[in-house]
Tab-separated table of C-alpha atoms in Angstrom:
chain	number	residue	atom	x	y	z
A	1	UNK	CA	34.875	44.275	-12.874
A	2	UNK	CA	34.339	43.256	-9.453
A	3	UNK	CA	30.967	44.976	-8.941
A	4	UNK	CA	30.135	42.572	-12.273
A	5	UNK	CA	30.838	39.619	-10.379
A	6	UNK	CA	28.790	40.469	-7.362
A	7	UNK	CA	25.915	41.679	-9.214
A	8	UNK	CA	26.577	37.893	-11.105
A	9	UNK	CA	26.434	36.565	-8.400
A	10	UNK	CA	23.375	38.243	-6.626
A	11	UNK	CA	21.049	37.356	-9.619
A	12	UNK	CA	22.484	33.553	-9.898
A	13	UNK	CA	21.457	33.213	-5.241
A	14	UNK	CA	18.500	35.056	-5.966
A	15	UNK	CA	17.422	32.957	-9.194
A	16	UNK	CA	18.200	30.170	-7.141
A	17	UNK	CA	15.862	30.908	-3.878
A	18	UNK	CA	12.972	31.658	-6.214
A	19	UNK	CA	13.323	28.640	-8.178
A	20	UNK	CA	13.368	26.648	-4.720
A	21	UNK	CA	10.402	28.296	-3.860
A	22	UNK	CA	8.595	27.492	-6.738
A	23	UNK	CA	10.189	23.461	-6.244
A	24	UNK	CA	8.264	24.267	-2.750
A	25	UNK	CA	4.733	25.014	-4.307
A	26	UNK	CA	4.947	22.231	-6.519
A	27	UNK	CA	5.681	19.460	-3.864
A	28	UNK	CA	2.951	21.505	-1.906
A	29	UNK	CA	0.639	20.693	-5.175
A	30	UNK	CA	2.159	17.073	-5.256
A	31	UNK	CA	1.083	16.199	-1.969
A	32	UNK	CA	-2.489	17.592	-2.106
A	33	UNK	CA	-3.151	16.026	-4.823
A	34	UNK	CA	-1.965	12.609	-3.513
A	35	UNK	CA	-4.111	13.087	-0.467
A	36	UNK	CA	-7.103	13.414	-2.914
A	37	UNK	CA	-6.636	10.446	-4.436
A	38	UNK	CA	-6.321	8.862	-1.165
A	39	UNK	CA	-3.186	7.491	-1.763
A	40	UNK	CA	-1.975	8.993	1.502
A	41	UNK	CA	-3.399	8.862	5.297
A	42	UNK	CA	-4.586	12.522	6.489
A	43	UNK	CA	-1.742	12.182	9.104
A	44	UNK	CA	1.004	11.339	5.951
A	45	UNK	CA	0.054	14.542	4.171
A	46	UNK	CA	-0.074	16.313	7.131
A	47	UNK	CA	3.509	15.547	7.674
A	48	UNK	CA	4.544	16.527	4.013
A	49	UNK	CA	2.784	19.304	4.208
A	50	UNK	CA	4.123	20.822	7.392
A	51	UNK	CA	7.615	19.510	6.282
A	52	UNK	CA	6.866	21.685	2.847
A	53	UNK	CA	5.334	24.539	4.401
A	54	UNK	CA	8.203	24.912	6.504
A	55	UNK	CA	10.738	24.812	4.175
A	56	UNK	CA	8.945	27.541	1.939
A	57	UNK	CA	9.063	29.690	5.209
A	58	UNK	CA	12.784	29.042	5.538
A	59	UNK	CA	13.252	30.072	1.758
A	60	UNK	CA	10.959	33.189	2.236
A	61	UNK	CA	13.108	34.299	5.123
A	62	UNK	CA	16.230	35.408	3.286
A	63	UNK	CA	16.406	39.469	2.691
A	64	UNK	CA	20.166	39.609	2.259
A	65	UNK	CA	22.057	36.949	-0.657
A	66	UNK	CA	22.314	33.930	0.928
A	67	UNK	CA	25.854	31.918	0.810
A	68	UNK	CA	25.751	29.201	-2.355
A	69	UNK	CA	25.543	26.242	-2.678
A	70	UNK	CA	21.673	27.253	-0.735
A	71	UNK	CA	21.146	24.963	2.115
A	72	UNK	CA	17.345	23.338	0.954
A	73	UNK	CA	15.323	20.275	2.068
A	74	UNK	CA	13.388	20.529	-1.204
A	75	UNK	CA	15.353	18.338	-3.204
A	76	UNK	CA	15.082	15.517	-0.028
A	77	UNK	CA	11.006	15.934	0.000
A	78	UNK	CA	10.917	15.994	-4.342
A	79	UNK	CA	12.415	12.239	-4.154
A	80	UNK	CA	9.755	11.589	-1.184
A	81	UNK	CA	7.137	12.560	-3.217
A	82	UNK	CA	8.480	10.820	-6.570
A	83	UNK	CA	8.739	7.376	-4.427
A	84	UNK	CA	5.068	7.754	-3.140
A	85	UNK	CA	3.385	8.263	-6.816
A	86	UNK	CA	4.811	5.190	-7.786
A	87	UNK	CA	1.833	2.278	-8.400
A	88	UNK	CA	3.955	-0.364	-7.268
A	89	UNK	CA	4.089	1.660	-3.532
A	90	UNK	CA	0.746	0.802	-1.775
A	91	UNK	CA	-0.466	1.066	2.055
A	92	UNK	CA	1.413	3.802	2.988
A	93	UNK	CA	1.276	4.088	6.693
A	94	UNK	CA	4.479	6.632	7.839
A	95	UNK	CA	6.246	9.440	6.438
A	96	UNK	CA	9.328	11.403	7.745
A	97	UNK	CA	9.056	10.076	11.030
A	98	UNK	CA	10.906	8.670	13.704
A	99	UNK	CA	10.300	4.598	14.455
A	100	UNK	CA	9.395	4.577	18.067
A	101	UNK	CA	11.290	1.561	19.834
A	102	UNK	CA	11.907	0.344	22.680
A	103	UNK	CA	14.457	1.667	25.355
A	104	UNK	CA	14.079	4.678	24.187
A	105	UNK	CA	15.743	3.970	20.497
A	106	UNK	CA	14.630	6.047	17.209
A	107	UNK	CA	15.739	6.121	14.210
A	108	UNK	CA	14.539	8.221	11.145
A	109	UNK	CA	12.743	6.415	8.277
A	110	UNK	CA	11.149	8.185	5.405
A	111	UNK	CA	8.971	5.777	4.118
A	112	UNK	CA	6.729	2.962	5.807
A	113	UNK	CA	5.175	1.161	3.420
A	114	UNK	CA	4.510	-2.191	1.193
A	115	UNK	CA	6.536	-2.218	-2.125
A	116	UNK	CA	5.963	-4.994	-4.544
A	117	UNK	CA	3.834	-6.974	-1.414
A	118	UNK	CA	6.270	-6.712	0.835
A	119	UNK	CA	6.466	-4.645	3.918
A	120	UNK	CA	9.201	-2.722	3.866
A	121	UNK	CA	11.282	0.883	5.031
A	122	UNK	CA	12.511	3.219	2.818
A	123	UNK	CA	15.533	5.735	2.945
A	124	UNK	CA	16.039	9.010	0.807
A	125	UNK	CA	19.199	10.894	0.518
A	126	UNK	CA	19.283	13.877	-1.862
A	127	UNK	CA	23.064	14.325	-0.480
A	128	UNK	CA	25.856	15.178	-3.083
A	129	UNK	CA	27.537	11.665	-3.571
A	130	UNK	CA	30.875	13.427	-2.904
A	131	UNK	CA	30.209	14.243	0.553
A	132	UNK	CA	28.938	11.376	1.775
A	133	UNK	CA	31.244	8.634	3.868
A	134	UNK	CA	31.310	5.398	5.001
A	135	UNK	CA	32.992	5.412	8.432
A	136	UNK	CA	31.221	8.609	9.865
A	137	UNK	CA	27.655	8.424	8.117
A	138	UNK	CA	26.977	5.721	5.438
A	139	UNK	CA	27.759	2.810	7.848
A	140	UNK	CA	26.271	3.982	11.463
A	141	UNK	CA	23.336	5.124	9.355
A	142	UNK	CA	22.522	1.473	8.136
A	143	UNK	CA	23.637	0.122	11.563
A	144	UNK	CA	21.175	1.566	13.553
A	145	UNK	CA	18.009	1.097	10.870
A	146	UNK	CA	18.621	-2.503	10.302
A	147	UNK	CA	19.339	-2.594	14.566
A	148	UNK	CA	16.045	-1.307	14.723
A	149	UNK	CA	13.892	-3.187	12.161
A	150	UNK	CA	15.641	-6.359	13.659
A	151	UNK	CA	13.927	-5.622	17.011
A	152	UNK	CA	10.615	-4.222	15.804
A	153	UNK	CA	7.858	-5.524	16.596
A	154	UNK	CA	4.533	-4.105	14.292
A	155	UNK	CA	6.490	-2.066	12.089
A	156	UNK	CA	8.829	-4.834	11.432
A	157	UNK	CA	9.838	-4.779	7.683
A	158	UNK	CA	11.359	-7.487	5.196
A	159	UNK	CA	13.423	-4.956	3.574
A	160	UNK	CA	15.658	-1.675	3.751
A	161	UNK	CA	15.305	0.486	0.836
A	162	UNK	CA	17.930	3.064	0.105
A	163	UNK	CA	17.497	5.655	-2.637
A	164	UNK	CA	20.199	7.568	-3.575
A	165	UNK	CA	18.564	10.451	-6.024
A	166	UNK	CA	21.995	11.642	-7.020
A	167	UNK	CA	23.813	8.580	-7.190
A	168	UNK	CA	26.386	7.039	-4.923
A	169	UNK	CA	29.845	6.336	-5.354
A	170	UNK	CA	31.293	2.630	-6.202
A	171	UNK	CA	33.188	2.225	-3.607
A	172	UNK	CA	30.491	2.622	-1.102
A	173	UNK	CA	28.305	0.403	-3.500
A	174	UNK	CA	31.051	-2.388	-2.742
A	175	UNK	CA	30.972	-1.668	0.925
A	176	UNK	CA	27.330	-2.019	0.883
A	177	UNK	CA	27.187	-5.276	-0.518
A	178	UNK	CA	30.014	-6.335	1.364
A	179	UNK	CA	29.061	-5.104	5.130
A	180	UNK	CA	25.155	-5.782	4.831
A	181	UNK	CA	24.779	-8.120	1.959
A	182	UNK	CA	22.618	-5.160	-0.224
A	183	UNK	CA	21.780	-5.865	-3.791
A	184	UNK	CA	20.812	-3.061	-6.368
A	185	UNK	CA	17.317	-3.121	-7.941
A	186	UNK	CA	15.436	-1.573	-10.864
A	187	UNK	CA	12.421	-0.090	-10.275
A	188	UNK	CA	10.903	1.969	-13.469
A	189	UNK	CA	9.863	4.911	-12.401
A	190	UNK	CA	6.561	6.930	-13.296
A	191	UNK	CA	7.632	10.530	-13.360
A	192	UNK	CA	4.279	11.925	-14.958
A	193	UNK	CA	1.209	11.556	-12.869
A	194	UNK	CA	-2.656	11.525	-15.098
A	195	UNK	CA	-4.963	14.082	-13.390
A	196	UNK	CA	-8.342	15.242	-15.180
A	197	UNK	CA	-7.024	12.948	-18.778
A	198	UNK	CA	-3.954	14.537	-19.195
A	199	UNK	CA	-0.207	13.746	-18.617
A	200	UNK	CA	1.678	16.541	-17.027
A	201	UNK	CA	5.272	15.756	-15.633
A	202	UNK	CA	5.785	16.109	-11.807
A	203	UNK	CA	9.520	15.410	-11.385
A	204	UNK	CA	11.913	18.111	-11.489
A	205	UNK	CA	14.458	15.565	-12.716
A	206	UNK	CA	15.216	12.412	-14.083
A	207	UNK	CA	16.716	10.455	-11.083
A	208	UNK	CA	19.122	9.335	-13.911
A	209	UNK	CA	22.148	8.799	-11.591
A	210	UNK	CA	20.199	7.531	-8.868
A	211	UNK	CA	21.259	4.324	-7.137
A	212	UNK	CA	18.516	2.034	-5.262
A	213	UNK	CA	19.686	-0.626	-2.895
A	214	UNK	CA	17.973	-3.404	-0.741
A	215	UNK	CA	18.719	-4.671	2.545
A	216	UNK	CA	16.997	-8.006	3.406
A	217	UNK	CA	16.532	-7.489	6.969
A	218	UNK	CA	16.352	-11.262	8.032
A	219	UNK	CA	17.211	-13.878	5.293
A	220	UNK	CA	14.850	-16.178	7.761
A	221	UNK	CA	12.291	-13.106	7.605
A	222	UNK	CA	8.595	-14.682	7.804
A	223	UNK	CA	10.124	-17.953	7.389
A	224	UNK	CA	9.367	-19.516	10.760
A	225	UNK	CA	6.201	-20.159	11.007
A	226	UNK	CA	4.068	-22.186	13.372
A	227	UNK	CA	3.111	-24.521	10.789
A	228	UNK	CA	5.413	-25.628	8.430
A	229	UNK	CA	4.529	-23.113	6.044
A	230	UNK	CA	6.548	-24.221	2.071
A	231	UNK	CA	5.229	-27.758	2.526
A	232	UNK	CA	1.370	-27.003	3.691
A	233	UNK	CA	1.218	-24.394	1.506
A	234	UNK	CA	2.521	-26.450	-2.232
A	235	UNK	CA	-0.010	-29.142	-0.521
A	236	UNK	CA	-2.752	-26.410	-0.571
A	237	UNK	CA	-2.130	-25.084	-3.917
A	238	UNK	CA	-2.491	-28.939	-5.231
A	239	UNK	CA	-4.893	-30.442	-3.328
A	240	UNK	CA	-6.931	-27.139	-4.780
A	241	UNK	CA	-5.879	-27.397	-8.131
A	242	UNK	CA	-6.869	-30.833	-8.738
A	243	UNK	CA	-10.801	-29.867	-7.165
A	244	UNK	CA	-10.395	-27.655	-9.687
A	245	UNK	CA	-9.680	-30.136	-12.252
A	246	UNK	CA	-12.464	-32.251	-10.942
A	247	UNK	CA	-15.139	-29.557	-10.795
A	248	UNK	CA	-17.518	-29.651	-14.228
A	249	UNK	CA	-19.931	-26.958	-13.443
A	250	UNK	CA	-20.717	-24.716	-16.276
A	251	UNK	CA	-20.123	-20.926	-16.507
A	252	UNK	CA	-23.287	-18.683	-17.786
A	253	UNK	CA	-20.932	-16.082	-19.347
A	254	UNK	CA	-24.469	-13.695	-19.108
A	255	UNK	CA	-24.413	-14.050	-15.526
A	256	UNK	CA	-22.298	-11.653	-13.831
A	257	UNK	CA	-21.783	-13.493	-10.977
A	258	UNK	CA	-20.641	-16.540	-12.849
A	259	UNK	CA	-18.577	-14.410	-15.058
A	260	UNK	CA	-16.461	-12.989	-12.218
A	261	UNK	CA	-16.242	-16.390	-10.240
A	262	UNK	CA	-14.340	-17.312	-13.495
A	263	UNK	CA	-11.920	-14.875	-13.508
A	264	UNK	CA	-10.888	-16.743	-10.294
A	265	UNK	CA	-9.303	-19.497	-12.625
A	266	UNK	CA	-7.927	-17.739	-14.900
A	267	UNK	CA	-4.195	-18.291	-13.632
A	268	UNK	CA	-2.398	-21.360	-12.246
A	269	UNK	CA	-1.231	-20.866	-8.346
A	270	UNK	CA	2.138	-22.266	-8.120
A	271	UNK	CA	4.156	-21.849	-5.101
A	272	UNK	CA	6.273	-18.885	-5.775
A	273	UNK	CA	2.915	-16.974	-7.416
A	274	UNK	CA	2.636	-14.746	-4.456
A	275	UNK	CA	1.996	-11.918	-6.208
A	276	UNK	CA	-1.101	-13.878	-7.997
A	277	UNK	CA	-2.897	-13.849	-5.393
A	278	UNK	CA	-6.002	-12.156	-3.609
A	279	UNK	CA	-7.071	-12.245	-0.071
A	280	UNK	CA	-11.204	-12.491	0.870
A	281	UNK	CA	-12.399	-10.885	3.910
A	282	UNK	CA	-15.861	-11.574	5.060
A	283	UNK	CA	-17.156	-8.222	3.742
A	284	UNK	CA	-16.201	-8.809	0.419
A	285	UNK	CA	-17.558	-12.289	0.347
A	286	UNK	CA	-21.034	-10.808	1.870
A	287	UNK	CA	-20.307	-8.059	-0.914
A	288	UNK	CA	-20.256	-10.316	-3.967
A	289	UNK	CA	-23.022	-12.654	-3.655
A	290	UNK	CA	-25.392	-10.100	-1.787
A	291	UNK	CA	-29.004	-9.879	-3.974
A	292	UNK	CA	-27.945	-6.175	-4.440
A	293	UNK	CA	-24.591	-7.018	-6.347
A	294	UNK	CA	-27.093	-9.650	-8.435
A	295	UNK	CA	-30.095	-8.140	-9.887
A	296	UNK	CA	-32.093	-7.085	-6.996
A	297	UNK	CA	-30.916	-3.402	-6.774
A	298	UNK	CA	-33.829	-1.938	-8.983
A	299	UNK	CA	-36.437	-4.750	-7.867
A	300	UNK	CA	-35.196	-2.689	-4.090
A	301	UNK	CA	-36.361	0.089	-5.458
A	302	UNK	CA	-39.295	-0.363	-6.386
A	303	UNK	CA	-40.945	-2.022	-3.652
A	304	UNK	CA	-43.078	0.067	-1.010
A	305	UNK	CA	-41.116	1.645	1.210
A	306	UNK	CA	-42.835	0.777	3.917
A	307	UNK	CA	-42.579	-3.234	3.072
A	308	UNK	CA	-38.728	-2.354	3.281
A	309	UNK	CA	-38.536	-0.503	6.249
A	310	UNK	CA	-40.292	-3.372	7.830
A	311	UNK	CA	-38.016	-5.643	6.419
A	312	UNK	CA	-34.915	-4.262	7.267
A	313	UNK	CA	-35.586	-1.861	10.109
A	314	UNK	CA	-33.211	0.138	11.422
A	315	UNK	CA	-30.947	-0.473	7.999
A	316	UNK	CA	-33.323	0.716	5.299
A	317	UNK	CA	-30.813	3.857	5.132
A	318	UNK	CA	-28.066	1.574	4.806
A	319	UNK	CA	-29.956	-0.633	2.701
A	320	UNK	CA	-31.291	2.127	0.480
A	321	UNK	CA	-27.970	3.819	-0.092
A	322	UNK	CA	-25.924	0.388	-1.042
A	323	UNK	CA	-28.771	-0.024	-3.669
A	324	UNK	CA	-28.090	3.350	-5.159
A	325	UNK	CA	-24.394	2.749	-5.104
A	326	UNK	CA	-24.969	-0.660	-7.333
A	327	UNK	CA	-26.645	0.680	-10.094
A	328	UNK	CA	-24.609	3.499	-10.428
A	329	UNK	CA	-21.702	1.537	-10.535
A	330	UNK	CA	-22.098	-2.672	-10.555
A	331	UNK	CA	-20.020	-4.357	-7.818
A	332	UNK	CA	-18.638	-7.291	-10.139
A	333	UNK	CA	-17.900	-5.224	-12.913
A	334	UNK	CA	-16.065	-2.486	-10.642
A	335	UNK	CA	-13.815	-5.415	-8.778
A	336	UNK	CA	-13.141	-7.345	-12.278
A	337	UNK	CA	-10.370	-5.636	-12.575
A	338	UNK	CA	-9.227	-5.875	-8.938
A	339	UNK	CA	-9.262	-10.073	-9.106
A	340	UNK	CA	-8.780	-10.329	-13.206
A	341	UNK	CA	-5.257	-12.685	-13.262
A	342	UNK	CA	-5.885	-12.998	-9.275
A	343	UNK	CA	-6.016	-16.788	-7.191
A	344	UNK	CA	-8.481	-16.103	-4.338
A	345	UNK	CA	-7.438	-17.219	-0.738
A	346	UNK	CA	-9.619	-17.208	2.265
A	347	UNK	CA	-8.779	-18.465	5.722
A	348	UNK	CA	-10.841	-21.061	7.700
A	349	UNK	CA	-12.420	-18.728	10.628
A	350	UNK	CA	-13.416	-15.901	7.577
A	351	UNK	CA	-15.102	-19.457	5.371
A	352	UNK	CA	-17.123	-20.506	9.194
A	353	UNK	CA	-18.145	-16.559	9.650
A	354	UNK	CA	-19.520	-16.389	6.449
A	355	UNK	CA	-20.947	-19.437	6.055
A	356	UNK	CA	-22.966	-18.782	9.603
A	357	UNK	CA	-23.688	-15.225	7.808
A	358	UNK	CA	-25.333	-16.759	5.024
A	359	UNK	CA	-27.523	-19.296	6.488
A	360	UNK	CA	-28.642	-16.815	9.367
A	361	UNK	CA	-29.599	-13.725	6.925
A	362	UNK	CA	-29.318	-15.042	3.034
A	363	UNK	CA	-31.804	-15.920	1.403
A	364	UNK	CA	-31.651	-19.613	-1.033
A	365	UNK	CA	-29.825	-17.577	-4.163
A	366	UNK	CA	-27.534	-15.558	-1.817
A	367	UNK	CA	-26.904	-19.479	-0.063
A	368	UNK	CA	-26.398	-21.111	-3.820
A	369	UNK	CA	-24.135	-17.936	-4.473
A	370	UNK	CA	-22.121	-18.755	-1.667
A	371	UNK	CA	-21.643	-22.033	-1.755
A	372	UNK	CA	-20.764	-21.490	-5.350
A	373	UNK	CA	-17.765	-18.877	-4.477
A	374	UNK	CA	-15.974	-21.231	-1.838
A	375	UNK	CA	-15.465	-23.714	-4.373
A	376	UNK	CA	-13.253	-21.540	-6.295
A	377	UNK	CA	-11.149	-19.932	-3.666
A	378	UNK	CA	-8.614	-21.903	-1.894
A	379	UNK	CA	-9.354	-22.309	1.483
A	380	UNK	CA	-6.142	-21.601	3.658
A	381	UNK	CA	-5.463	-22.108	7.819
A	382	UNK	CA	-6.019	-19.138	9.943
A	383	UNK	CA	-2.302	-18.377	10.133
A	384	UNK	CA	-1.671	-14.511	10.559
A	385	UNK	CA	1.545	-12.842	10.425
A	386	UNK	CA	3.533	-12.297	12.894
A	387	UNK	CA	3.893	-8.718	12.855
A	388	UNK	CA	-0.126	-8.376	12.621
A	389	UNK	CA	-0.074	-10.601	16.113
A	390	UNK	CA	1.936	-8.456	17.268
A	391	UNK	CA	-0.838	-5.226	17.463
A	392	UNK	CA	-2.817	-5.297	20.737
A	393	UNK	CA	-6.296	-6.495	20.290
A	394	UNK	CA	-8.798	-3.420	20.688
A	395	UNK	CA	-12.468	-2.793	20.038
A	396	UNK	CA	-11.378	-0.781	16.652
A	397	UNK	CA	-8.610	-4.100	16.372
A	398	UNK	CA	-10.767	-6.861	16.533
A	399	UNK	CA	-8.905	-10.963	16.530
A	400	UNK	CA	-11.073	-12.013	14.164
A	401	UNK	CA	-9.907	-9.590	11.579
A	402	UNK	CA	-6.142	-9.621	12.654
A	403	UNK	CA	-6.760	-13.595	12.041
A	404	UNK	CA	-8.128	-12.602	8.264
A	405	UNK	CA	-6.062	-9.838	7.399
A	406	UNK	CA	-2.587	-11.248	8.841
A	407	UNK	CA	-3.803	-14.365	6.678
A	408	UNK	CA	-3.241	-12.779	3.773
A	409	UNK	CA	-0.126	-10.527	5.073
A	410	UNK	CA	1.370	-14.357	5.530
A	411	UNK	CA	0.782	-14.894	2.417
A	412	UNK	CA	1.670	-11.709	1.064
A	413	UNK	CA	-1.798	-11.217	-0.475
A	414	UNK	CA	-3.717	-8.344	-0.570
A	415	UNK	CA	-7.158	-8.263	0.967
A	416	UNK	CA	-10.266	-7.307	-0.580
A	417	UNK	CA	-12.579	-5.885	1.852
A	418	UNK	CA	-15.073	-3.273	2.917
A	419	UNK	CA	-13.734	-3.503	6.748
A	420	UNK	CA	-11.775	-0.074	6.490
A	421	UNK	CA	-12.430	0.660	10.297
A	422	UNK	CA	-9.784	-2.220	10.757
A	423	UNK	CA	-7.665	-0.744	7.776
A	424	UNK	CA	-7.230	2.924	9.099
A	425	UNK	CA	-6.927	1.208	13.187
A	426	UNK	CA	-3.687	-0.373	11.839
A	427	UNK	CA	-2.381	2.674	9.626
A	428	UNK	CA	-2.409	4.592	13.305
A	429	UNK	CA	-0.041	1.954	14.708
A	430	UNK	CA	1.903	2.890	11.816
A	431	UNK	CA	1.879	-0.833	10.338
A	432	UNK	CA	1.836	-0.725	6.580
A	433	UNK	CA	-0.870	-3.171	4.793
A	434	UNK	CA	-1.674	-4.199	1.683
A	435	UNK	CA	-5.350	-3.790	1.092
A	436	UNK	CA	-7.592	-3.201	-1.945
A	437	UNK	CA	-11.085	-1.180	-0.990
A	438	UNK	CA	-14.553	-2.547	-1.904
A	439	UNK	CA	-18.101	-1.057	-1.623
A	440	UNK	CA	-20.262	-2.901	1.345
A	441	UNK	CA	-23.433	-4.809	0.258
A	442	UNK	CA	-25.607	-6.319	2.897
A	443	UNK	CA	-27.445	-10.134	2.937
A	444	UNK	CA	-31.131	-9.299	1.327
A	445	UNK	CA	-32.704	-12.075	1.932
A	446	UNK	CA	-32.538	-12.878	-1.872
């Protein structure tokens, strides 16, 4: 009888390491494939990955039956992974990681990132609600995270995220709320990912019993401002509605141009429409009224190619290669569905750089193309972020685009733009941003 239960129990430790190991490929999968679809930094999914690899060594290890329950990480990195092939988690910038602070002071966060537009940090426990405390883990734990997003600097987020995969007790709900004001939220999780067409399902489990909590970090976060920001900005949104109102010019719905200016208008701004709205760089204003995005890409092509190389010297590669890249696949049409529902916003010093742009190296359609765009964004102060001010001005981090990208952080905006130099300069400070990606075009001439 007793050699039953020990051969019982041999098969159950063993059938448990292999199925962990197998957990272990499929995170390794997981992550790969998010990296592909460049929905994480190389230096994200390097983390994963040598967090995964690691933990399939440790599993590997075992030639005698280990003690049960088995000690794993792979249930921690599974909820990881489930959080980071959400859609509504974008500019991921840290995984896994310490927060390097001041004095000295770190503190473990799993996730930097912007959720819903917001910047924010993000906490995974796979733990066993039973064994989890208040005095002696729960409460330090939150202590020292909200201690340190209150004196960050860059990385400085609006919220705390905790995800408990495997619930949490009541009580410690209560105490939550209670100590550090948290307030549950639903968030509808994708657990099948599409790759190649089909639907296959990535998540080992349900999360049925999970428990997700938010911690505002400063009710006053991003509320000082050096202008008075509520006021200004309702007197923006009105004074920009009613040149709306007032503006009569007719729409060519055959013009693609035209068509996607429209989709500019297609919602009302209102105050609390945040999430409305879309930032313009000056790439992506360049971008959509360049001759190539309107017609000229085959008319390109067909001239000599000596006329070109002449005309555009040392960019006819450049030149040549944006041309291919239109009629393969149209700028407007491509973006429609980027800005379709969107309010465009575009800050002062992006509207003079532009402008200057234009009249130096556009040609009189690029110029009426132009002109024609800025009447139907709304034209906001330069008025970045705080936590964007905060990054030390480099060659790679330019002030000019800290002015247009913190902008539209302020405003919790993304921003469209072609500028990912300045995009992947600000991932390696470890500063999340929200940012949509956009072909370049270049001025023709046009």
């Amino acid at each position: 009888m007793m050699f039953q239960v020990q051969c019982s129990y041999r098969r159950s430790a063993m059938e448990e390491i292999q199925e962990a190991r197998k957990r272990c490929v499929r995170v390794i999968d997981r992550i790969q494939r998010l990296s592909e679809h460049t929905r994480l930094t190389t230096s994200c999914a390097r983390t994963l990955l040598k967090l995964s690899h690691s933990e399939l060594q440790f599993l590997s290890r075992f030639s005698s039956v280990p003690q049960l329950p088995l000690s794993s990480n792979i249930g921690h990195l599974e909820a990881v992974i489930c959080f980071l092939e959400q859609t509504f988690v974008t500019g991921v910038s840290r995984v896994c990681k310490p927060i390097p602070l001041p004095q000295a002071i770190r503190v473990h966060v799993d996730i930097v990132c912007i959720l819903n537009k917001s910047p924010v940090w993000i906490i995974v426990s796979d733990r066993n609600p039973k064994y989890l405390s208040w005095d002696n883990c729960l409460k330090l734990r939150v202590e020292s995270v909200l201690a340190a997003a209150r004196s960050s600097q860059v990385l400085k987020p609006s919220s705390i995220i905790l995800f408990f995969s495997r619930g949490l007790q009541d009580s410690l709900v209560e105490n939550l709320r209670d100590e550090f004001g948290a307030f549950q939220v639903e968030l509808e999780f994708d657990l099948c990912v599409e790759l190649e067409n089909e639907w296959i399902n990535v998540v080992e489990k349900p999360y049925s019993e999970s428990v997700l909590l938010e911690i505002k970090v400063e009710c006053t976060n991003n509320a000082v401002l050096n202008w008075d920001y509520a006021s200004r900005k309702e007197s923006f949104i009105d004074s920009f509605e009613l040149e709306l109102k007032n503006e009569h010019e007719e729409v060519n719905s055959d013009d693609a141009f035209s068509s996607f200016v429209s989709k500019l208008n297609s919602v009302p701004v209102t105050v609390e429409s945040d999430c409305h709205l879309i930032n313009f760089d000056t790439t992506a204003l360049v971008a959509l009224v360049s001759g190539i995005s309107n017609g000229c890409a085959n008319k390109l092509l067909a001239a000599p190619e000596i006329e070109l190389r002449k005309r555009f010297k040392g960019n006819f590669d450049f030149v040549i290669a944006q041309v291919l890249s239109e009629i393969e696949n149209p700028m407007h049409k491509e973006l429609s569905g980027a800005i379709a529902g969107k309010r465009g916003i575009v800050c002062e010093s992006v509207v003079a750089e532009f402008k200057e742009l234009a009249s130096l190296c556009g040609g009189p359609n690029e110029n009426l193309r132009a002109d024609k765009i800025l009447k139907h964004l709304m034209i906001v102060p330069d008025n970045p972020s705080e936590r964007m001010m905060c990054i030390p001005t480099t060659r790679k981090l330019a002030m000019k685009s800290k002015v247009a990208f913190g902008t539209g952080d302020r405003w919790r905006a993304p921003t469209l733009t072609a500028n990912m130099a300045f995009v992947r300069a600000v991932s390696q400070t470890g500063m999340s941003l929200f940012t949509i990606e956009h072909r370049p075009r270049a001025l023709t001439g046009d």
